[in-house]
Every structure is written in structure tokens, then in C-alpha cells.
Coordinates of C-alpha atoms in Angstrom, one line a residue:
Chain A
M1 CA 14.6 30.8 98.9
Y2 CA 11.8 28.5 100.0
S3 CA 11.7 24.9 98.9
R4 CA 9.0 23.7 96.5
A5 CA 7.5 21.5 99.2
Y6 CA 7.3 24.4 101.6
K7 CA 5.6 26.5 99.0
S8 CA 3.0 23.9 98.2
F9 CA 2.5 23.3 101.9
V10 CA 1.6 26.9 102.7
S11 CA -0.4 27.5 99.6
L12 CA -2.5 24.3 100.1
P13 CA -5.0 25.6 102.8
P14 CA -6.0 28.7 100.9
L15 CA -6.4 26.7 97.7
V16 CA -8.5 24.2 99.4
W17 CA -10.6 27.0 101.0
V18 CA -11.1 28.7 97.6
G19 CA -11.9 25.4 95.9
L20 CA -14.4 24.1 98.5
F21 CA -16.1 27.3 99.5
L22 CA -16.0 29.4 96.3
L23 CA -15.4 27.4 93.1
L24 CA -17.5 24.4 94.1
P25 CA -20.6 26.4 95.2
Y26 CA -20.4 28.6 92.1
T27 CA -20.1 25.6 89.8
L28 CA -23.1 24.0 91.6
M29 CA -25.1 27.2 91.3
L30 CA -24.3 27.5 87.6
A31 CA -25.2 23.9 87.0
H32 CA -28.5 24.2 88.9
S33 CA -29.4 27.2 86.8
F34 CA -29.6 25.0 83.8
W35 CA -31.6 22.2 85.5
V36 CA -35.4 22.1 86.2
V37 CA -37.8 20.9 88.9
R38 CA -40.2 18.3 87.9
D39 CA -42.8 16.7 90.3
G40 CA -41.0 18.1 93.3
F41 CA -37.6 16.8 92.2
I42 CA -34.6 18.6 90.7
V43 CA -34.0 16.9 87.3
H44 CA -30.5 17.1 85.9
E45 CA -31.7 18.0 82.4
W46 CA -29.7 20.7 80.7
N47 CA -31.9 23.5 79.3
L48 CA -32.5 27.3 79.3
Q49 CA -36.0 27.0 80.8
N50 CA -35.2 29.2 83.9
Y51 CA -33.6 32.0 81.9
R52 CA -36.6 32.0 79.6
T53 CA -38.9 32.3 82.7
L54 CA -36.8 35.2 83.9
A55 CA -37.0 37.0 80.6
T56 CA -40.7 36.5 80.1
N57 CA -42.2 36.9 83.6
P58 CA -42.1 40.7 84.3
V59 CA -42.2 40.2 88.1
Y60 CA -38.5 39.2 88.2
V61 CA -37.3 42.0 86.0
Q62 CA -39.4 44.5 88.0
V63 CA -38.0 43.3 91.4
L64 CA -34.5 43.3 89.9
L65 CA -34.9 46.9 88.7
R66 CA -36.4 47.9 92.0
S67 CA -33.4 46.4 93.8
M68 CA -31.0 48.3 91.6
R69 CA -33.0 51.5 92.2
I70 CA -32.8 50.9 96.0
A71 CA -29.0 50.1 95.8
A72 CA -28.4 53.2 93.7
S73 CA -30.3 55.3 96.2
V74 CA -28.4 53.8 99.1
T75 CA -25.2 54.5 97.3
L76 CA -26.1 58.1 96.7
C77 CA -27.3 58.7 100.2
S78 CA -24.2 57.1 101.8
L79 CA -22.0 59.2 99.6
L80 CA -23.9 62.4 100.5
L81 CA -23.4 61.5 104.2
G82 CA -20.0 59.8 104.1
Y83 CA -18.1 62.2 101.9
P84 CA -18.7 65.4 103.8
L85 CA -18.1 63.5 107.0
A86 CA -14.8 62.1 105.7
Y87 CA -13.8 65.6 104.4
Y88 CA -14.6 67.3 107.6
L89 CA -12.7 64.7 109.7
S90 CA -9.6 64.7 107.4
F91 CA -9.3 68.5 106.9
Y92 CA -11.1 70.3 109.8
A93 CA -11.6 68.1 112.8
G94 CA -8.1 68.8 114.3
A95 CA -7.8 67.3 117.7
R96 CA -11.3 65.8 117.6
K97 CA -10.3 63.6 114.6
E98 CA -9.6 60.4 116.6
I99 CA -12.7 60.4 118.7
L100 CA -14.9 61.2 115.7
Y101 CA -13.3 58.5 113.7
Q102 CA -14.1 56.0 116.4
L103 CA -17.7 57.2 116.6
V104 CA -18.1 56.5 112.9
I105 CA -16.6 53.0 113.3
V106 CA -18.5 52.0 116.5
P107 CA -21.8 51.1 114.7
L108 CA -19.9 48.4 112.7
W109 CA -19.4 46.5 116.0
I110 CA -23.1 46.2 116.5
S111 CA -24.9 43.3 115.0
Y112 CA -26.7 44.0 111.7
L113 CA -29.8 42.3 113.1
V114 CA -29.9 44.5 116.2
R115 CA -29.7 47.6 114.1
G116 CA -32.5 46.3 111.8
Y117 CA -34.7 45.7 114.8
A118 CA -33.9 49.1 116.1
W119 CA -35.2 50.7 112.9
K120 CA -38.3 48.6 113.2
T121 CA -38.8 50.1 116.7
I122 CA -38.2 53.6 115.5
L123 CA -40.3 53.5 112.3
G124 CA -43.2 51.3 113.2
S125 CA -46.8 52.6 113.7
D126 CA -46.4 52.4 117.5
G127 CA -42.8 53.4 117.0
V128 CA -40.7 56.1 118.5
L129 CA -40.9 58.4 115.5
N130 CA -44.7 58.1 115.1
G131 CA -45.1 58.7 118.8
F132 CA -43.0 61.8 118.6
L133 CA -44.9 63.2 115.6
Q134 CA -48.2 62.7 117.4
Y135 CA -46.8 64.2 120.5
L136 CA -45.9 67.3 118.5
H137 CA -49.4 67.1 117.0
L138 CA -47.9 67.1 113.5
T139 CA -50.1 64.1 112.7
N140 CA -53.2 62.6 114.3
A141 CA -52.8 59.0 113.2
P142 CA -49.6 57.0 112.8
V143 CA -47.8 57.6 109.5
G144 CA -47.8 54.4 107.5
F145 CA -45.2 54.8 104.9
L146 CA -42.3 54.9 107.4
L147 CA -42.1 51.2 107.9
Y148 CA -42.5 48.4 105.3
S149 CA -41.6 50.5 102.3
P150 CA -38.6 51.0 100.0
F151 CA -38.0 54.2 102.0
A152 CA -37.4 52.1 105.2
V153 CA -35.1 49.8 103.3
I154 CA -33.1 52.7 101.9
L155 CA -32.9 54.3 105.3
M156 CA -31.7 51.2 107.0
L157 CA -29.1 50.2 104.3
T158 CA -27.8 53.8 104.2
H159 CA -27.3 53.6 108.0
I160 CA -25.5 50.3 107.6
Y161 CA -23.3 51.1 104.6
T162 CA -22.3 54.8 105.3
P163 CA -19.2 53.7 107.4
F164 CA -18.2 51.4 104.5
V165 CA -18.4 54.4 102.2
F166 CA -16.7 56.7 104.7
L167 CA -13.7 54.5 105.2
P168 CA -12.1 54.4 101.7
I169 CA -12.9 58.1 101.1
Y170 CA -11.3 59.1 104.4
A171 CA -8.2 57.0 103.6
A172 CA -8.0 58.7 100.1
L173 CA -8.4 62.2 101.7
E174 CA -5.8 61.4 104.3
H175 CA -3.3 60.5 101.6
I176 CA -3.6 63.8 99.8
P177 CA -0.3 65.6 100.5
R178 CA -1.2 68.9 102.3
P179 CA 1.3 71.0 100.4
L180 CA -0.9 70.3 97.3
V181 CA -3.8 72.1 99.0
E182 CA -1.5 75.0 100.0
A183 CA -0.1 75.1 96.5
S184 CA -3.6 75.4 95.1
Q185 CA -4.4 78.3 97.4
D186 CA -1.0 79.9 96.7
L187 CA -1.8 79.9 93.0
G188 CA -5.0 81.8 93.6
A189 CA -7.7 79.1 94.1
S190 CA -10.3 79.8 96.8
P191 CA -11.0 76.9 99.2
F192 CA -14.0 75.9 97.1
K193 CA -12.0 75.8 93.8
T194 CA -9.3 73.9 95.6
F195 CA -11.8 71.3 96.6
L196 CA -13.2 71.0 93.1
R197 CA -9.9 71.0 91.3
V198 CA -7.5 69.2 93.7
I199 CA -9.2 67.4 96.6
L200 CA -12.2 65.9 94.8
P201 CA -10.2 64.5 91.8
L202 CA -7.5 63.1 94.1
S203 CA -10.2 61.4 96.3
L204 CA -12.1 59.9 93.3
P205 CA -10.5 56.4 93.7
G206 CA -11.7 56.3 97.3
L207 CA -15.1 57.6 96.4
L208 CA -15.4 54.9 93.7
A209 CA -14.4 52.1 96.1
G210 CA -16.9 53.3 98.7
A211 CA -19.7 53.6 96.1
T212 CA -18.9 50.1 94.8
F213 CA -19.1 48.7 98.3
A214 CA -22.4 50.3 99.0
F215 CA -24.0 49.4 95.7
V216 CA -22.9 45.8 95.5
L217 CA -23.6 45.0 99.1
S218 CA -27.1 46.7 99.0
L219 CA -28.0 45.0 95.8
G220 CA -27.6 41.5 97.3
D221 CA -29.1 42.4 100.7
F222 CA -32.1 40.4 102.0
L223 CA -32.3 41.2 105.7
A224 CA -33.2 44.8 105.4
P225 CA -36.1 44.2 103.1
L226 CA -37.1 41.2 105.2
L227 CA -37.2 43.3 108.4
V228 CA -38.4 46.7 107.2
G229 CA -39.3 46.3 103.5
G230 CA -42.7 44.8 103.5
A231 CA -44.3 43.8 100.2
S232 CA -43.4 47.0 98.4
G233 CA -39.8 46.8 99.6
T234 CA -39.1 43.3 98.5
M235 CA -35.7 42.9 96.8
I236 CA -34.3 40.3 94.4
A237 CA -32.4 38.5 97.2
N238 CA -35.7 37.9 99.0
I239 CA -37.0 36.2 95.8
V240 CA -34.0 34.0 95.7
Q241 CA -34.4 33.1 99.3
S242 CA -38.0 32.1 98.9
L243 CA -37.2 30.1 95.7
F244 CA -34.5 28.2 97.7
G245 CA -36.9 27.8 100.7
A246 CA -40.6 27.6 100.6
A247 CA -41.1 27.6 96.8
Y248 CA -38.5 24.8 96.4
D249 CA -37.3 25.9 92.9
W250 CA -33.6 25.8 93.3
P251 CA -32.9 26.0 89.6
L252 CA -34.8 29.2 89.1
G253 CA -33.2 30.7 92.3
A254 CA -29.8 29.7 90.9
A255 CA -30.6 31.4 87.6
I256 CA -31.4 34.6 89.3
S257 CA -28.3 34.3 91.4
V258 CA -26.2 33.9 88.2
C259 CA -27.8 37.1 86.8
I260 CA -27.0 39.1 90.0
L261 CA -23.5 37.7 89.9
L262 CA -23.1 38.8 86.3
I263 CA -24.3 42.3 87.0
T264 CA -21.9 42.6 90.0
V265 CA -18.9 41.2 88.1
T266 CA -19.6 43.6 85.2
L267 CA -19.8 46.5 87.6
L268 CA -16.6 45.5 89.4
F269 CA -14.8 45.2 86.0
F270 CA -15.7 48.7 85.0
T271 CA -15.1 50.3 88.4
E272 CA -11.7 48.6 88.4
R273 CA -10.8 50.1 85.1
L274 CA -12.0 53.5 86.2
A275 CA -10.0 53.2 89.4
K276 CA -6.9 52.4 87.4
R277 CA -7.4 55.5 85.3
W278 CA -8.0 57.6 88.3
A279 CA -5.0 56.3 90.2
F280 CA -2.5 59.2 89.9
R281 CA 0.2 58.0 92.2
Chain B
M1 CA 9.0 126.9 89.5
S2 CA 5.3 126.8 90.0
L3 CA 3.8 125.2 93.1
G4 CA 1.8 122.7 91.0
S5 CA 4.8 121.1 89.5
A6 CA 6.8 121.2 92.7
I7 CA 4.3 119.1 94.7
P8 CA 4.3 115.8 92.7
Q9 CA 8.1 115.7 92.8
P10 CA 8.6 114.3 96.4
L11 CA 5.6 111.9 95.9
E12 CA 7.3 110.4 92.9
E13 CA 10.5 109.9 94.8
E14 CA 8.7 108.5 97.7
R15 CA 7.0 105.9 95.5
A16 CA 10.4 104.8 94.0
A17 CA 11.8 104.4 97.5
R18 CA 8.8 102.6 98.9
P19 CA 9.7 99.0 99.6
L20 CA 7.8 96.1 98.0
L21 CA 7.4 94.2 101.2
E22 CA 7.5 95.5 104.8
V23 CA 7.6 93.1 107.7
R24 CA 6.8 95.1 110.9
V25 CA 7.8 93.6 114.2
V26 CA 6.3 90.2 113.5
V27 CA 6.0 87.7 116.3
K28 CA 4.8 84.2 115.8
R29 CA 4.0 81.8 118.6
F30 CA 3.1 78.1 118.4
G31 CA 1.6 77.4 121.8
N32 CA 4.2 78.7 124.3
H33 CA 7.0 78.5 121.8
E34 CA 8.0 81.8 120.2
V35 CA 9.3 80.9 116.7
L36 CA 9.7 84.5 115.5
K37 CA 10.7 87.2 118.0
G38 CA 9.7 90.5 116.5
I39 CA 11.2 90.4 113.0
S40 CA 11.3 93.6 111.0
L41 CA 12.4 93.5 107.4
T42 CA 12.0 95.5 104.2
I43 CA 12.4 94.1 100.8
A44 CA 12.9 96.3 97.7
A45 CA 11.3 95.5 94.4
G46 CA 13.6 93.5 92.1
E47 CA 15.8 92.2 94.9
F48 CA 17.0 88.7 95.4
I49 CA 17.0 88.3 99.2
T50 CA 17.8 85.2 101.1
L51 CA 16.5 84.1 104.5
L52 CA 19.4 82.1 105.8
G53 CA 19.4 80.1 109.0
E54 CA 19.7 76.7 110.7
S55 CA 16.6 74.5 111.0
G56 CA 14.5 75.9 113.7
S57 CA 15.6 79.4 113.1
G58 CA 12.2 80.5 111.9
K59 CA 13.0 81.0 108.3
T60 CA 10.3 78.7 106.9
T61 CA 7.7 80.2 109.3
M62 CA 8.6 83.7 108.0
L63 CA 8.0 82.4 104.5
R64 CA 4.7 80.8 105.4
L65 CA 3.5 84.1 107.1
I66 CA 4.2 86.0 103.9
A67 CA 2.5 83.3 101.7
G68 CA -0.5 83.4 104.1
F69 CA -0.4 79.8 105.4
E70 CA 0.1 81.1 108.9
Q71 CA -1.1 84.2 110.7
P72 CA 1.3 86.4 112.8
S73 CA 0.6 86.4 116.5
S74 CA 1.4 90.1 116.4
G75 CA 2.9 92.6 114.0
E76 CA 2.0 93.4 110.5
I77 CA 3.1 92.6 106.9
W78 CA 2.6 95.2 104.2
M79 CA 3.0 94.9 100.5
N80 CA 3.0 97.8 98.1
G81 CA 1.4 100.1 100.6
S82 CA -1.4 97.8 101.6
R83 CA -1.9 95.3 104.4
L84 CA -0.9 91.8 103.4
D85 CA -1.3 89.6 106.5
T86 CA -5.1 90.0 106.6
L87 CA -5.6 88.6 103.1
P88 CA -6.1 84.9 102.5
P89 CA -3.3 83.2 100.6
Y90 CA -5.3 83.1 97.3
K91 CA -5.7 86.8 97.3
R92 CA -2.0 87.6 97.6
R93 CA 0.1 88.4 94.6
V94 CA 2.7 86.1 96.0
N95 CA 3.6 82.7 94.7
T96 CA 5.6 79.9 96.2
V97 CA 8.0 77.3 94.9
F98 CA 7.6 74.5 97.5
Q99 CA 10.3 72.4 98.9
Q100 CA 8.9 69.1 97.5
Y101 CA 7.6 71.1 94.5
A102 CA 3.9 70.1 95.3
L103 CA 3.0 69.5 91.6
F104 CA -0.5 68.3 91.1
P105 CA -0.2 64.5 90.3
H106 CA -3.4 64.3 88.4
L107 CA -2.5 67.1 86.0
N108 CA 0.1 67.1 83.3
V109 CA 2.9 69.7 83.1
R110 CA 0.8 72.1 80.9
D111 CA -2.2 71.9 83.2
N112 CA 0.0 72.3 86.3
V113 CA 1.4 75.5 84.9
A114 CA -2.0 76.7 83.7
Y115 CA -3.6 76.1 87.1
G116 CA -3.0 79.6 88.6
L117 CA -4.3 81.3 85.4
R118 CA -7.4 79.0 85.2
V119 CA -8.5 79.5 88.7
T120 CA -8.3 83.3 88.3
N121 CA -10.4 83.2 85.2
T122 CA -7.8 84.3 82.7
P123 CA -9.0 84.2 79.0
S124 CA -8.0 80.9 77.5
I125 CA -6.1 82.3 74.6
E126 CA -3.9 84.2 77.0
I127 CA -3.4 81.1 79.1
D128 CA -2.1 79.1 76.2
T129 CA 0.6 81.6 75.2
R130 CA 1.6 82.4 78.7
V131 CA 1.9 78.7 79.7
I132 CA 4.1 78.0 76.6
D133 CA 6.2 81.0 77.3
A134 CA 6.7 80.0 80.9
L135 CA 7.6 76.4 79.9
R136 CA 10.1 77.7 77.3
M137 CA 11.7 79.9 79.9
V138 CA 12.5 76.9 82.1
K139 CA 13.3 74.7 79.0
M140 CA 10.4 72.3 79.7
D141 CA 8.2 73.0 76.7
S142 CA 8.9 69.6 75.2
F143 CA 7.4 68.0 78.4
A144 CA 4.1 69.8 78.3
S145 CA 2.0 66.6 78.2
A146 CA 4.0 64.6 80.7
R147 CA 2.7 63.7 84.1
P148 CA 4.8 65.0 87.1
A149 CA 5.5 61.5 88.3
T150 CA 7.5 60.7 85.1
L151 CA 9.8 63.7 85.6
S152 CA 13.2 63.8 87.4
G153 CA 13.7 66.0 90.4
G154 CA 15.3 68.8 88.4
Q155 CA 12.6 68.8 85.8
Q156 CA 9.9 68.9 88.5
Q157 CA 11.8 71.8 90.0
R158 CA 11.6 73.7 86.7
V159 CA 7.9 73.0 86.3
A160 CA 7.3 74.3 89.8
L161 CA 9.2 77.5 88.9
A162 CA 7.2 77.9 85.7
R163 CA 3.9 77.3 87.6
A164 CA 4.7 80.1 90.0
L165 CA 6.2 82.6 87.6
V166 CA 3.5 82.3 85.0
N167 CA 1.2 84.2 87.4
R168 CA 3.6 87.2 87.4
P169 CA 3.7 87.5 91.1
L170 CA 5.1 90.6 92.8
L171 CA 7.1 88.4 95.0
L172 CA 8.3 84.8 94.5
L173 CA 8.9 82.7 97.6
L174 CA 11.3 79.8 97.3
D175 CA 11.3 77.3 100.2
E176 CA 14.7 75.5 100.0
P177 CA 13.9 74.6 96.4
L178 CA 17.3 73.1 95.6
S179 CA 17.7 71.0 98.7
A180 CA 16.3 67.9 97.1
L181 CA 18.7 67.9 94.2
D182 CA 22.1 66.3 94.0
A183 CA 25.2 68.5 94.2
N184 CA 26.0 69.0 90.5
L185 CA 22.4 69.7 89.5
R186 CA 22.2 72.0 92.4
K187 CA 25.0 74.2 91.2
E188 CA 23.5 74.3 87.7
M189 CA 20.1 75.3 89.0
Q190 CA 21.6 78.0 91.2
S191 CA 23.1 79.8 88.2
E192 CA 19.9 79.3 86.2
L193 CA 17.8 80.6 89.1
K194 CA 20.0 83.7 89.3
S195 CA 19.8 84.5 85.6
L196 CA 16.1 83.7 85.6
Q197 CA 15.6 86.3 88.3
R198 CA 17.4 88.9 86.4
E199 CA 15.4 88.1 83.2
V200 CA 11.9 88.3 84.8
G201 CA 12.8 91.1 87.3
I202 CA 10.5 89.6 89.9
T203 CA 11.6 89.9 93.6
F204 CA 12.8 86.6 94.9
L205 CA 12.7 85.7 98.6
F206 CA 14.8 82.6 98.9
V207 CA 14.9 80.3 102.0
T208 CA 17.9 78.1 102.6
H209 CA 20.1 76.7 105.3
D210 CA 23.1 76.5 102.9
Q211 CA 25.4 79.5 103.3
D212 CA 27.3 78.9 100.0
E213 CA 24.0 78.9 98.1
A214 CA 22.9 82.1 99.9
M215 CA 26.3 83.8 99.1
A216 CA 26.2 82.8 95.5
L217 CA 22.6 83.9 94.7
S218 CA 21.6 86.8 96.9
D219 CA 21.7 90.6 96.6
R220 CA 21.2 90.6 100.4
I221 CA 21.2 87.9 103.1
A222 CA 19.0 88.1 106.2
L223 CA 20.6 85.7 108.7
L224 CA 18.1 84.4 111.3
R225 CA 19.0 82.9 114.6
N226 CA 16.5 81.4 117.0
G227 CA 13.7 83.5 115.5
A228 CA 15.6 86.8 115.6
L229 CA 17.4 88.7 112.8
E230 CA 21.1 88.3 113.5
Q231 CA 22.4 90.4 110.6
I232 CA 21.2 91.7 107.3
G233 CA 23.4 92.9 104.4
S234 CA 25.0 92.0 101.1
P235 CA 27.0 88.8 101.0
R236 CA 30.2 90.8 100.8
E237 CA 29.3 93.0 103.7
I238 CA 28.3 90.0 105.9
Y239 CA 31.4 88.0 105.0
S240 CA 33.9 90.8 105.5
H241 CA 32.2 92.5 108.4
P242 CA 30.3 89.9 110.4
A243 CA 28.6 91.7 113.3
T244 CA 28.6 88.8 115.6
A245 CA 30.6 85.7 116.4
Y246 CA 27.6 83.6 115.3
T247 CA 27.5 85.3 111.8
A248 CA 31.2 84.9 111.4
R249 CA 31.1 81.2 112.1
F250 CA 27.9 80.5 110.1
I251 CA 28.9 82.4 107.0
G252 CA 32.1 80.9 105.8
Q253 CA 34.8 79.6 108.1
T254 CA 36.6 81.7 110.6
N255 CA 39.0 81.8 113.6
L256 CA 37.5 83.4 116.6
L257 CA 40.1 85.1 118.7
R258 CA 39.3 86.0 122.3
A259 CA 41.7 88.9 122.8
E260 CA 42.6 91.3 125.5
I261 CA 43.2 94.9 124.4
R262 CA 45.6 97.2 126.1
G263 CA 46.9 100.5 124.8
G264 CA 45.9 99.8 121.2
V265 CA 47.3 96.3 121.0
A266 CA 45.2 93.2 121.0
T267 CA 46.8 90.1 122.5
C268 CA 45.5 86.5 122.1
G269 CA 47.9 83.9 123.2
A270 CA 51.0 84.3 121.1
L271 CA 49.2 86.6 118.6
R272 CA 49.5 90.4 118.9
W273 CA 48.2 93.0 116.5
P274 CA 47.4 96.7 116.6
T275 CA 43.8 97.8 116.9
S276 CA 41.9 101.0 117.4
A277 CA 39.4 99.4 119.8
P278 CA 39.2 100.5 123.4
D279 CA 40.9 98.6 126.2
G280 CA 39.2 95.4 127.6
P281 CA 38.3 91.9 126.4
A282 CA 37.1 91.6 122.8
V283 CA 36.3 88.9 120.3
F284 CA 37.8 89.1 116.8
S285 CA 37.0 87.1 113.6
L286 CA 40.0 86.3 111.4
R287 CA 39.2 84.5 108.1
P288 CA 41.5 81.5 107.3
E289 CA 42.4 83.1 103.9
A290 CA 43.5 86.3 105.6
I291 CA 46.4 84.4 107.1
R292 CA 49.3 83.6 104.7
L293 CA 52.8 82.1 104.9
A294 CA 55.5 84.6 105.6
D295 CA 58.1 83.0 103.4
T296 CA 58.5 85.4 100.5
V297 CA 61.0 88.3 100.3
A298 CA 58.2 90.8 100.2
D299 CA 56.8 89.6 103.5
S300 CA 60.2 89.6 105.3
A301 CA 60.5 93.3 104.5
A302 CA 59.6 95.7 107.3
A303 CA 55.9 96.1 107.9
N304 CA 54.2 98.9 106.1
P305 CA 53.1 101.3 108.8
S306 CA 49.9 102.3 106.9
A307 CA 48.8 98.6 106.9
P308 CA 50.1 97.1 110.1
E309 CA 50.7 93.4 110.0
A310 CA 51.0 90.7 112.7
R311 CA 53.4 87.9 112.4
F312 CA 53.5 84.6 114.4
A313 CA 55.1 81.3 114.3
A314 CA 53.0 78.1 114.4
I315 CA 53.3 74.4 114.0
V316 CA 51.5 72.8 111.1
K317 CA 49.3 70.0 112.5
Q318 CA 47.3 69.1 109.5
Q319 CA 47.1 69.8 105.9
L320 CA 43.9 69.2 103.8
Y321 CA 44.4 69.4 100.1
G322 CA 41.5 71.0 98.2
G323 CA 42.7 71.4 94.6
A324 CA 43.3 75.1 94.1
S325 CA 43.8 75.7 97.8
E326 CA 44.8 73.9 100.9
L327 CA 43.5 74.2 104.5
L328 CA 46.0 74.1 107.3
E329 CA 45.4 73.5 110.9
V330 CA 48.2 75.2 112.8
E331 CA 49.0 75.4 116.5
C332 CA 50.4 78.5 118.1
G333 CA 50.8 78.7 121.8
G334 CA 48.1 76.2 122.6
Q335 CA 45.5 77.5 120.2
T336 CA 44.5 76.0 116.9
L337 CA 44.0 78.3 113.9
R338 CA 42.8 77.5 110.4
V339 CA 44.8 78.9 107.5
K340 CA 43.7 78.7 103.9
I341 CA 46.5 79.2 101.4
S342 CA 46.8 78.6 97.7
A343 CA 48.0 75.1 96.9
R344 CA 51.8 74.5 97.4
G345 CA 53.7 71.4 98.4
P346 CA 53.5 69.6 101.7
L347 CA 54.3 71.7 104.8
S348 CA 55.5 70.5 108.2
G349 CA 57.1 71.7 111.4
K350 CA 57.3 75.3 112.5
Q351 CA 56.3 78.0 109.9
D352 CA 56.0 81.8 110.0
F353 CA 52.6 83.2 109.3
I354 CA 51.4 86.7 108.8
F355 CA 48.1 88.6 108.7
S356 CA 47.0 92.1 108.1
A357 CA 45.6 93.7 111.3
K358 CA 42.6 95.1 109.5
D359 CA 41.4 91.6 108.6
A360 CA 40.9 90.8 112.3
V361 CA 37.3 92.1 112.6
R362 CA 35.9 92.8 115.9
V363 CA 32.6 91.0 116.6
T364 CA 30.2 90.8 119.4
E365 CA 29.7 87.4 121.2

């Protein structure tokens, strides 16, 4: 076996990493959330002022609820796109499987920012989509709601997170032993019933993992709303960003971050429990 | 006798004689590879028939064609007078016991067995009683709430059987269902399978590469070789009258004798025996147990002319003790023969052996 010295030697770097870049920042964030800003300075005075502000000022709750609505829409849309895609690839694509799989993965290689700007170009009032609609004479003037709206944010985030939803679902589907599908049909179940009673239940853990990815990542996203969201598409992470930046209210920003963290951790806790219950093998 | 009563008579007989399943010149190709080369086969209702063959002989493909997981490249399959091969698997009154059982991991034993009844919208009261009956039949009723993953191989096997039989199929397909079990359990399941088949009266089509299993279980054996039907018949028929050298070797052990026939006498090295076959070269199969030691007084008496016997001397090269019997390898004029005799003390040196001429069965190469 390995010596104790060797064990501590190899475990030191990850421990230092976790301590420096995870535990320390989280502790600082938690501490800041209980401090206040007075006369332009952060005062190390422990109180619940920031949490009181969050509870009483409806703006924060509204933006938080909007962020959750957007994240939920993104999750739903990515599932609606990602699941059928994964199902098709796993069960029906045949020889085209490899190439299609690569095509789903390729967008992940392209910078998030580039894809954001691409949507700006497509959705803007001089954008590709508006130009096309006017060329078809479907509209006379540019359609405004395409860009700088929650719709644009949902569209862009769906585009970005669909591969993340696709991957775990595809992996789960690939792991379903094919004789189970044959057994189901052998016992009299049509392909549709086989999907509902065998394939869907056995792919639930993958579906859950994908949905969690999409929801948690979209909930904390600030670039998509910054690029294509406009005022009506502002999300909670943008508020945090401005509080830490121009507004110079780190304590309030930290308090909001703690709230988002709590929501995320609670969500992960429940999905983890669900995943355990749905793990059949 | 009136005409009215005379007419239904032959129809009645025809129905009784009509086979349950008819495979008509079925060919199956995968790419350029012909896996089944025009198989024709009829199976009667209530029969226990085994498709026996080495891996790659096409036996599993045949099963999958009947279950509906594959389509024949040409030929037809009929069941009870209607076309079967054009129906999707879920519309066939055929159920399968899969090699690795294929139990649904997310359902408990009860729900696994109820699956077929639920997806075909059977009334729930009926489902409950039928599931319990099926589980009792395979002695798994006390495991109704267990998940498949917690069961042993033999128990999973029983659940898989119950899950198939509960649907009362016209034909049950079994794809090497015992191959994953250890030797003792396998023997036990063989006899249970046989009595179960008698009890439910459902036609069983069993696939295996194990000739002993096929012999023990089947009413008839269909031996497949390279996608073609080599021989079909009852185990006794096939064993005592193998049509080909391949069959003789595959089913049981045998000595293949390449003989030259002249004037009603076959000669193969030092062996000579009378035969009714015409002159020329011929191959004979002589089972090891058909040869015995010629050391008793009865054997030394003159050969009975109604059952001509052949006698030869051979050197015992090896003796394998097998409990009730022993297997000898003897050498006689440069050729090695296998001899199976009931157990007796060690043998060595030159011994006299004897076999009955009718036990040397002529086979084609």
C-alpha cells in the first residue's frame, strides 16, 4: 500500500485548490452578506440588513422569479429538443449515429460569446431574421420583440444548453439493454407503449441530470441576458454583477448570491435523491 | 349417410392434422452472408421441438424470425393457417424466454409478469389471478415484490418463464435459456421445464447448442448446420439412425468407419462385417456402446446367423473411468476406436471385441 507521506503528498494539491478557490470565496461571500456599506466603505458589522432589503424590496424577488421562469423555460425547451434527438440517435440513426453525434457536440467547441453575438445578428432589428421576414413581406417594419426580451434569452440559452441536456439522456438511452426493448414488444407492447413503459422510465436518471444541468446553469447565467435580454430580460445574475460593479454594494450582492446558492443546493439535494430512487441498476 | 354429414368429416380431420407453425423455404441474408439457406419446417401443436446447432448455424436467427425481430429475405412463415412473418412482434401470439432473461430492472417480479397482460389491456382482476397462478407455477410466488437484480440466475429464469407463459402464447420460444446456469441447476431446470411443458400444453421451440439437453427434453430435434437443416426427427431416431456423418458426430459420440463394400461385406482396416449395402466406398457410424468385450461364454459361441456379428482384436490404449461406465480407446490395425463398456476392472494389452453388424449404420458424408 501507499505510505502516509505519499498519500498526503498527492492529496495536498486538490485540498489546497478546494480550500483556496472554493471554501475561502464561499466563506468571504457568506461573511460579506452579513456586512453593510456605509459612506462608500464596507463596514464589518454583523447584521441582517441585506436579507431584510431582499425580502422587502419587490424588485429583487421579481427578478429572481423571472430568472427561475426563464431557467424553467430553457429546461423545458432543451428537453423537448434534446430528448427526441437523443432518442433518434440512440435507436434509429444506425450508421449516421457517429456523424450526428459529432454535429450535436460541435457547437460546444465554439465560444459562448461568439454564439451570443450570432444571435444578436440574427434577431436584431437590422438582423437576418427581420430582413428575411420583410423580404417575404410578412412584416413591413422590423419586429421588435425578437431581440432584447426574455424570449431572446430563452432562445439563446436553449441553444447553448441543449447539448448539455442531450448528452446525459443519450448516455442513459445507450445503456438500455436492447433485449429489454425486444422483450417488451415480444410481450405485446407496441413501439409507443414500449417507449412509455420501458425506455422512458429507464432513461429518467439521464433526463433528470440533463434537466438539472440546464436549470442550474441558466439560473445563474448573466451573459445571455446582457447580450440579448435588454431591460425586460434582466436576470438575477445581472443584478449581482451590477451590485458588485457600478453600484458598489458587495454585501447586498453577496446576500443575493447566498440566496441563489441555497436554491441551487436545495434543488441538487432533491434531484440527487430522485436520481437515487430512479437508479435501477 | 347423408351428404350434409359427410362433408364436414374431412375438414375436421384436416384441422387436426394442420400444423401450428409452418416455415416455408425461409432464406435470411445479412449483407452477402446467407445465414439461413431455405429452411422448411413444420411444428405440430403441443410439441417440444429443439433447434440444435453450433454457434453460427442459424438457430438463433430462425428463432428471431419467428418472434418477429428479423424479417426473412425470402420465404414465408405461417401460424394456424395465417401469415405470421408479416406481423410485427407485438401482434404475434408467440412469446420468448431470452438468453439473458431480459427482465425489466425497474419493475418488481409481479409487474414483470403482469407486463404482457397490462399492455394488452387485460382486466385488472384477471391480471392479478393470472400473475399469481403463473408465479406459483414456477414456485416464485414468495418473490412477487422482489426486484430482478436481487434474484439469482435460476430465479430470474423462472420469472422469465412465468412472464412469457402468463400470456398463454400458442408457441413459446426459448433461446438457450439454461446456458447461463451452472451444471447442477441446469439439470434441475431441464426436468422442470419438461414437466412444465406437459402441464401447460403449450408448444415449445427450444434453441440450444447442447446435444445432451436437446436429447433429454425434445419430442423432436431439428439439427441445423451452416444455415441448412441437416436432419429432423425424434432423439431416438436421430441417435440410432443418423443420416449423415455430421449428425452422428454431433449427437453423441461415434466411430466413423470409412469402409469398402464388396459382395455384401464391408471392410475397414481389420474390421469386417456383413452389410446389405451395394458395392463401393461407404461411411458407417458405430456408436462406442455398440462395441463390447468378447470375453463371456455367450460371446464365444458361434455367431447367430439372424444377427450377424463382427469380431476384432485391438490393443487398449487408454481407459477413462466414468463411474457406471468406462470409455476405452483401442487401436486396431492402425485405427483408433472408442468403446464404451459398463465399468469393470482395469484392462490392458490385446482384447477381443465384438459388435453387431446392424449397429454399423451407413451415413452420408
